[in-house]
């Protein structure tokens, strides 16, 4: 078991510097353009693929880093570059995590490579969980999956929303209800292979921030997928459902993780790291500006009102990073989140990102409110962190329930 340390090793530092160079030289110069275009930045994704950043091997290396710091370090650097472009590069990872968390070895080996494609023909993947009437309330999910035993196929019907890469993905991972009688315990995840009839893109959303990332509805109309596309397999699903039904009959309160929650639990510290990257980027712009911008004959950082803001911003960013690193280390080393440490990291880092980017605009004054400076875009991008993959309110609910052991509503 790797010992916890706050010092990155030489290999990690090399990867960090490599990612930082890509973020600085490739992503940042293109950030404003793709934000305005509100389109998937395929050329940037392909550039990332050419040097090995957008690939299964790269994410596997970071995911299996024995310290747990590979993924958060990578997320921070890429989102320091630009949140919208970075989400286009890493958005496939959520679908990949969904397969890793719930799939068999054969499913992992078959489908994850198809999510990324290759250097000459890059692909993306989508994880589809949220619905128009079921975001944080996963128990209200309406998308159904019915097993056709005669053909060994699952038939999916429903509408998913807020899906990153939804509709343009090569592979979709869809969470659906297989047994509505047992609530969220009756959910399962399915692979929808490329070009499967019945799957289509619904509304593409025009967003406040992260506009270079494609977000859309996914409509499923009598979508038939082979039995082997059920993540984990039918035998495992049947066993899990049987246990849940028995507990329901007995009035038991055992918690059974559903497929969507298993994915979100694994990804929350990574989202916290994304928020840290955006916050750090805005802080650095504000710091540089405060040291060079003069008012009343001196740099504005000479004023306590500005200097103290910057001190608080840096302190909060470092505190957020430490929470993210702790949760990531705990997850990698198998330590249980007895105090909802994963949710803590995502909650605090996302709130810090919103606050710090807002303070950066204030420090830049009128300039910060214009698109000539990047903090305006960073502030818009930061708004998503307190919303997606569990709102701040949901994170607080998870933390409170974990600490108290009570079914707080």
Coordinates of C-alpha atoms in Angstrom, one line a residue:
X1 CA 0.0 0.0 0.0
X2 CA 1.4 3.4 -1.0
X3 CA 2.0 5.8 1.8
X4 CA 0.3 9.1 1.7
X5 CA 2.5 12.0 0.8
X6 CA 2.0 15.7 -0.2
X7 CA 5.0 15.5 -2.5
X8 CA 4.6 14.4 -6.1
X9 CA 7.3 11.9 -7.2
X10 CA 9.5 12.6 -10.2
X11 CA 7.2 10.7 -12.7
X12 CA 4.2 12.6 -11.5
X13 CA 6.0 15.9 -11.8
X14 CA 6.9 15.0 -15.4
X15 CA 3.3 14.2 -16.3
X16 CA 2.1 17.4 -14.6
X17 CA 4.5 19.5 -16.5
X18 CA 3.7 17.8 -19.8
X19 CA 0.0 18.4 -19.2
X20 CA 0.6 22.0 -18.2
X21 CA 2.5 22.6 -21.4
X22 CA -0.3 21.2 -23.5
X23 CA -2.9 23.3 -21.6
X24 CA -0.8 26.4 -22.0
X25 CA 0.3 26.0 -25.6
X26 CA -2.7 24.3 -27.2
X27 CA -5.8 24.7 -25.1
X28 CA -5.6 28.3 -23.8
X29 CA -5.0 29.9 -27.2
X30 CA -8.1 28.2 -28.5
X31 CA -10.3 28.6 -25.5
X32 CA -12.1 31.8 -26.4
X33 CA -12.8 30.6 -30.0
X34 CA -14.4 27.4 -29.0
X35 CA -16.4 29.0 -26.2
X36 CA -17.9 31.4 -28.8
X37 CA -18.5 28.6 -31.3
X38 CA -20.2 26.3 -28.8
X39 CA -19.0 23.3 -30.6
X40 CA -17.0 20.2 -29.8
X41 CA -13.3 21.1 -30.4
X42 CA -12.4 18.0 -32.5
X43 CA -9.1 19.4 -33.6
X44 CA -8.0 19.9 -30.0
X45 CA -9.2 16.4 -29.0
X46 CA -7.2 15.0 -32.0
X47 CA -4.1 17.0 -30.9
X48 CA -4.5 15.5 -27.4
X49 CA -4.8 12.0 -29.0
X50 CA -1.7 12.5 -31.1
X51 CA 0.5 13.0 -28.0
X52 CA -1.3 10.4 -25.9
X53 CA -3.4 12.5 -23.6
X54 CA -6.7 11.4 -25.1
X55 CA -6.3 7.7 -24.9
X56 CA -7.2 4.7 -22.8
X57 CA -3.6 4.1 -21.9
X58 CA -3.1 7.5 -20.4
X59 CA -6.1 7.4 -18.2
X60 CA -5.4 3.9 -17.1
X61 CA -1.9 5.0 -16.0
X62 CA -3.3 7.8 -14.0
X63 CA -6.2 5.8 -12.7
X64 CA -3.9 3.0 -11.4
X65 CA -1.4 5.4 -9.9
X66 CA -0.9 3.8 -6.4
X67 CA -0.9 7.1 -4.6
X68 CA -4.4 8.0 -6.1
X69 CA -3.0 11.4 -7.2
X70 CA -2.7 10.7 -11.0
X71 CA -6.3 11.6 -12.0
X72 CA -6.7 14.7 -9.8
X73 CA -3.4 16.0 -10.9
X74 CA -4.3 15.5 -14.5
X75 CA -7.7 17.1 -14.1
X76 CA -6.4 20.1 -12.4
X77 CA -3.8 20.9 -15.1
X78 CA -6.3 20.3 -18.0
X79 CA -9.0 22.4 -16.4
X80 CA -6.4 25.1 -15.6
X81 CA -6.1 25.3 -19.4
X82 CA -9.8 25.7 -20.1
X83 CA -12.8 24.0 -18.6
X84 CA -14.9 23.7 -21.8
X85 CA -12.2 22.1 -23.9
X86 CA -10.9 20.0 -21.0
X87 CA -14.4 18.6 -20.5
X88 CA -14.5 17.7 -24.2
X89 CA -11.2 15.8 -23.7
X90 CA -12.1 14.0 -20.4
X91 CA -15.9 13.7 -20.8
X92 CA -15.5 10.2 -22.2
X93 CA -13.9 9.2 -18.9
X94 CA -17.3 9.3 -17.1
X95 CA -18.6 6.6 -19.4
X96 CA -15.4 4.7 -19.0
X97 CA -15.7 4.8 -15.2
X98 CA -19.2 3.6 -15.6
X99 CA -17.9 0.5 -17.4
X100 CA -15.0 0.0 -15.0
X101 CA -17.3 0.3 -11.9
X102 CA -20.0 -2.1 -13.2
X103 CA -18.6 -4.1 -16.1
X104 CA -16.9 -7.5 -16.5
X105 CA -13.3 -7.8 -17.6
X106 CA -14.5 -8.8 -21.1
X107 CA -16.8 -5.7 -21.3
X108 CA -14.1 -3.4 -20.1
X109 CA -11.7 -4.8 -22.8
X110 CA -14.3 -4.6 -25.5
X111 CA -16.0 -1.3 -25.0
X112 CA -13.6 1.2 -23.5
X113 CA -11.2 1.1 -26.5
X114 CA -14.2 1.9 -28.8
X115 CA -15.0 4.9 -26.6
X116 CA -11.7 6.6 -27.6
X117 CA -11.1 5.4 -31.2
X118 CA -7.6 6.1 -32.5
X119 CA -5.4 9.0 -33.5
X120 CA -6.7 9.1 -37.0
X121 CA -10.4 8.7 -36.0
X122 CA -11.0 9.9 -32.5
X123 CA -14.3 9.0 -30.9
X124 CA -16.1 10.1 -27.7
X125 CA -18.5 8.3 -25.3
X126 CA -21.5 9.4 -23.2
X127 CA -22.8 8.4 -19.8
X128 CA -26.5 8.9 -19.7
X129 CA -28.2 8.9 -16.2
X130 CA -30.1 12.2 -15.7
X131 CA -33.6 12.6 -17.0
X132 CA -36.0 15.6 -17.4
X133 CA -37.8 14.6 -14.2
X134 CA -35.0 12.7 -12.5
X135 CA -31.7 14.5 -11.9
X136 CA -30.5 14.1 -8.3
X137 CA -33.7 12.1 -7.6
X138 CA -32.5 8.9 -9.3
X139 CA -35.4 7.0 -7.7
X140 CA -37.7 8.9 -10.1
X141 CA -36.0 7.5 -13.2
X142 CA -38.4 6.5 -16.0
X143 CA -36.2 5.0 -18.6
X144 CA -37.0 1.3 -18.8
X145 CA -35.1 -1.8 -19.9
X146 CA -37.2 -4.9 -20.5
X147 CA -35.5 -8.3 -21.1
X148 CA -36.6 -10.1 -24.3
X149 CA -35.7 -13.6 -23.3
X150 CA -36.5 -15.2 -26.6
X151 CA -33.9 -13.1 -28.4
X152 CA -31.6 -12.5 -25.4
X153 CA -32.0 -8.7 -25.9
X154 CA -32.8 -5.7 -23.7
X155 CA -35.3 -3.2 -25.0
X156 CA -34.7 0.4 -23.8
X157 CA -37.2 3.2 -23.9
X158 CA -36.9 6.7 -22.4
X159 CA -35.2 10.1 -22.6
X160 CA -31.9 11.1 -21.0
X161 CA -30.8 14.7 -20.5
X162 CA -27.7 16.7 -19.6
X163 CA -25.6 14.0 -21.3
X164 CA -22.0 15.1 -22.1
X165 CA -21.4 13.9 -25.7
X166 CA -25.0 12.7 -25.9
X167 CA -26.0 11.8 -29.4
X168 CA -22.5 12.4 -30.9
X169 CA -20.9 9.5 -28.9
X170 CA -19.7 6.3 -30.5
X171 CA -20.7 4.4 -27.3
X172 CA -23.4 5.4 -24.9
X173 CA -23.7 4.0 -21.4
X174 CA -27.3 4.2 -20.3
X175 CA -28.7 3.7 -16.8
X176 CA -32.3 2.3 -16.9
X177 CA -34.9 0.8 -14.6
X178 CA -35.2 -3.0 -14.7
X179 CA -37.4 -3.4 -11.6
X180 CA -39.5 -0.3 -10.7
X181 CA -40.9 -2.0 -7.5
X182 CA -37.6 -1.6 -5.6
X183 CA -36.7 2.0 -6.5
X184 CA -33.1 3.0 -7.2
X185 CA -32.0 -0.6 -6.3
X186 CA -33.8 -1.7 -9.5
X187 CA -31.4 0.1 -11.8
X188 CA -28.8 -1.3 -14.2
X189 CA -26.4 0.1 -16.8
X190 CA -26.3 -0.9 -20.4
X191 CA -23.9 -0.4 -23.3
X192 CA -25.5 1.0 -26.5
X193 CA -23.1 0.1 -29.3
X194 CA -22.4 2.4 -32.2
X195 CA -25.1 3.0 -34.8
X196 CA -27.8 1.1 -32.8
X197 CA -31.2 1.9 -34.2
X198 CA -33.6 3.8 -32.0
X199 CA -31.0 6.0 -30.3
X200 CA -31.1 9.7 -31.4
X201 CA -30.0 13.1 -30.2
X202 CA -32.7 15.3 -28.8
X203 CA -32.2 18.9 -27.8
X204 CA -28.6 20.3 -27.7
X205 CA -28.3 22.7 -24.9
X206 CA -27.0 26.2 -25.2
X207 CA -25.2 26.7 -21.9
X208 CA -24.0 29.5 -19.6
X209 CA -20.5 28.0 -19.4
X210 CA -18.4 25.0 -20.5
X211 CA -19.7 25.8 -24.0
X212 CA -17.0 23.9 -25.9
X213 CA -18.4 20.7 -24.3
X214 CA -21.4 19.1 -26.1
X215 CA -24.4 18.6 -23.8
X216 CA -27.7 17.1 -25.2
X217 CA -30.7 14.9 -24.7
X218 CA -30.5 11.3 -25.7
X219 CA -33.8 9.7 -26.9
X220 CA -34.2 5.9 -26.7
X221 CA -37.1 4.5 -28.8
X222 CA -37.3 0.6 -28.7
X223 CA -33.5 0.5 -28.6
X224 CA -32.5 -3.2 -28.7
X225 CA -29.1 -4.2 -27.3
X226 CA -27.7 -7.7 -27.0
X227 CA -27.8 -9.4 -23.6
X228 CA -24.0 -9.1 -23.2
X229 CA -24.4 -5.3 -23.2
X230 CA -25.9 -5.4 -19.7
X231 CA -22.9 -4.3 -17.5
X232 CA -21.9 -7.0 -15.1
X233 CA -24.1 -9.6 -16.7
X234 CA -27.6 -10.9 -16.1
X235 CA -26.6 -13.5 -13.4
X236 CA -25.0 -10.8 -11.3
X237 CA -28.0 -8.5 -11.8
X238 CA -30.5 -11.2 -10.9
X239 CA -28.6 -12.0 -7.7
X240 CA -28.6 -8.3 -6.7
X241 CA -32.2 -7.8 -7.5
X242 CA -33.2 -10.9 -5.5
X243 CA -31.3 -9.6 -2.4
X244 CA -33.0 -6.2 -2.8
X245 CA -36.4 -7.7 -3.1
X246 CA -35.9 -9.9 0.0
X247 CA -34.7 -6.9 2.0
X248 CA -37.7 -4.9 0.8
X249 CA -40.1 -7.7 1.9
X250 CA -38.4 -7.9 5.3
X251 CA -38.4 -4.1 5.7
X252 CA -34.6 -4.1 5.9
X253 CA -32.6 -1.0 5.4
X254 CA -29.5 -2.4 3.7
X255 CA -28.1 0.1 1.2
X256 CA -27.5 -1.4 -2.2
X257 CA -25.5 0.8 -4.6
X258 CA -27.1 1.4 -8.0
X259 CA -25.1 1.6 -11.1
X260 CA -25.3 5.4 -11.4
X261 CA -24.3 6.1 -7.8
X262 CA -21.3 3.8 -8.1
X263 CA -20.1 5.8 -11.0
X264 CA -20.7 9.2 -9.3
X265 CA -18.9 8.1 -6.1
X266 CA -15.9 7.2 -8.1
X267 CA -15.8 10.4 -10.0
X268 CA -16.6 13.1 -7.4
X269 CA -13.0 13.8 -6.3
X270 CA -12.0 14.1 -10.0
X271 CA -14.7 16.8 -10.4
X272 CA -13.3 18.5 -7.3
X273 CA -9.9 18.6 -9.1
X274 CA -11.5 20.2 -12.2
X275 CA -12.9 22.9 -9.9
X276 CA -9.5 23.4 -8.3
X277 CA -7.9 23.9 -11.8
X278 CA -10.4 26.5 -12.8
X279 CA -10.1 28.4 -9.5
X280 CA -6.3 28.3 -9.7
X281 CA -6.4 29.7 -13.2
X282 CA -8.5 32.6 -12.2
X283 CA -6.4 33.3 -9.1
X284 CA -3.2 33.4 -11.2
X285 CA -4.8 35.9 -13.6
X286 CA -6.0 38.1 -10.7
X287 CA -2.6 37.9 -9.0
X288 CA -0.7 39.0 -12.1
X289 CA -3.1 41.7 -12.8
X290 CA -3.0 43.1 -9.3
X291 CA 0.8 43.3 -9.4
X292 CA 0.9 45.2 -12.7
X293 CA -2.3 47.3 -12.6
X294 CA -1.6 50.7 -11.0
X295 CA -4.1 53.1 -9.4
X296 CA -3.2 56.2 -7.4
X297 CA 0.4 55.7 -8.3
X298 CA 0.9 52.2 -7.0
X299 CA 0.1 48.6 -7.9
X300 CA -3.4 47.7 -6.6
X301 CA -1.9 44.7 -4.7
X302 CA -0.5 47.3 -2.3
X303 CA -4.0 47.8 -1.0
X304 CA -5.0 45.5 1.8
X305 CA -8.5 45.0 0.3
X306 CA -6.9 43.4 -2.8
X307 CA -4.0 41.6 -1.0
X308 CA -6.3 40.0 1.6
X309 CA -8.7 38.8 -1.1
X310 CA -5.8 37.1 -2.9
X311 CA -4.5 35.6 0.3
X312 CA -8.0 34.1 1.0
X313 CA -8.3 32.8 -2.6
X314 CA -4.9 31.0 -2.5
X315 CA -5.7 29.5 1.0
X316 CA -9.1 28.2 -0.2
X317 CA -7.6 26.7 -3.4
X318 CA -4.9 24.8 -1.4
X319 CA -7.5 23.6 1.1
X320 CA -9.7 22.3 -1.7
X321 CA -6.8 20.5 -3.3
X322 CA -5.9 18.8 -0.1
X323 CA -9.5 17.6 0.3
X324 CA -9.5 16.2 -3.2
X325 CA -6.1 14.5 -2.7
X326 CA -7.3 12.9 0.5
X327 CA -10.4 11.5 -1.1
X328 CA -8.5 10.3 -4.1
X329 CA -5.8 8.6 -1.9
X330 CA -8.5 7.0 0.2
X331 CA -10.4 5.6 -2.8
X332 CA -7.2 4.2 -4.3
X333 CA -6.0 2.6 -1.1
X334 CA -9.4 1.1 -0.3
X335 CA -10.2 3.2 2.7
X336 CA -13.9 3.7 3.1
X337 CA -15.5 7.1 3.0
X338 CA -16.8 7.0 6.5
X339 CA -17.5 10.7 6.6
X340 CA -18.4 11.1 2.9
X341 CA -14.9 12.4 2.1
X342 CA -15.6 12.1 -1.6
X343 CA -18.6 14.4 -1.4
X344 CA -16.7 16.7 0.9
X345 CA -14.0 17.2 -1.7
X346 CA -16.4 17.9 -4.5
X347 CA -18.6 20.2 -2.4
X348 CA -15.8 22.4 -1.1
X349 CA -13.8 22.6 -4.3
X350 CA -16.9 23.5 -6.4
X351 CA -17.9 26.2 -4.0
X352 CA -14.4 27.6 -3.9
X353 CA -14.3 27.7 -7.7
X354 CA -17.4 29.8 -7.9
X355 CA -16.2 32.2 -5.2
X356 CA -12.6 32.6 -6.4
X357 CA -13.6 33.2 -10.1
X358 CA -16.1 35.8 -8.9
X359 CA -13.4 37.5 -6.8
X360 CA -11.0 37.5 -9.8
X361 CA -13.6 39.5 -11.8
X362 CA -13.9 41.9 -8.9
X363 CA -10.1 42.4 -8.7
X364 CA -9.9 43.1 -12.5
X365 CA -12.9 45.5 -12.2
X366 CA -14.4 46.5 -15.5
X367 CA -11.8 44.6 -17.4
X368 CA -12.8 41.4 -15.6
X369 CA -16.4 41.9 -16.9
X370 CA -15.2 41.8 -20.5
X371 CA -14.3 38.9 -22.8
X372 CA -10.9 40.5 -23.4
X373 CA -9.8 38.8 -20.1
X374 CA -10.4 35.1 -19.4
X375 CA -11.8 35.4 -15.9
X376 CA -15.3 36.2 -17.2
X377 CA -15.3 32.8 -19.0
X378 CA -13.8 31.1 -16.0
X379 CA -16.6 32.4 -13.8
X380 CA -19.2 31.1 -16.2
X381 CA -17.5 27.8 -16.4
X382 CA -17.2 27.5 -12.6
X383 CA -20.9 27.6 -12.2
X384 CA -21.3 24.0 -13.4
X385 CA -19.2 22.5 -10.6
X386 CA -21.9 23.1 -8.0
X387 CA -24.5 21.5 -10.2
X388 CA -23.3 18.5 -12.2
X389 CA -22.6 15.0 -10.8
X390 CA -24.6 16.0 -7.7
X391 CA -25.5 19.5 -6.7
X392 CA -23.9 21.2 -3.6
X393 CA -27.2 20.5 -1.8
X394 CA -27.0 16.8 -2.7
X395 CA -23.4 16.7 -1.5
X396 CA -24.4 18.2 1.9
X397 CA -27.3 15.7 2.1
X398 CA -24.9 12.8 1.5
X399 CA -22.4 14.1 4.1
X400 CA -25.1 14.7 6.7
X401 CA -26.7 11.3 6.2
X402 CA -23.2 9.7 6.4
X403 CA -22.3 11.5 9.6
X404 CA -25.7 11.0 11.3
X405 CA -26.8 7.7 10.0
X406 CA -30.2 9.2 9.7
X407 CA -32.4 9.3 6.6
X408 CA -32.3 13.1 6.4
X409 CA -34.7 14.5 3.7

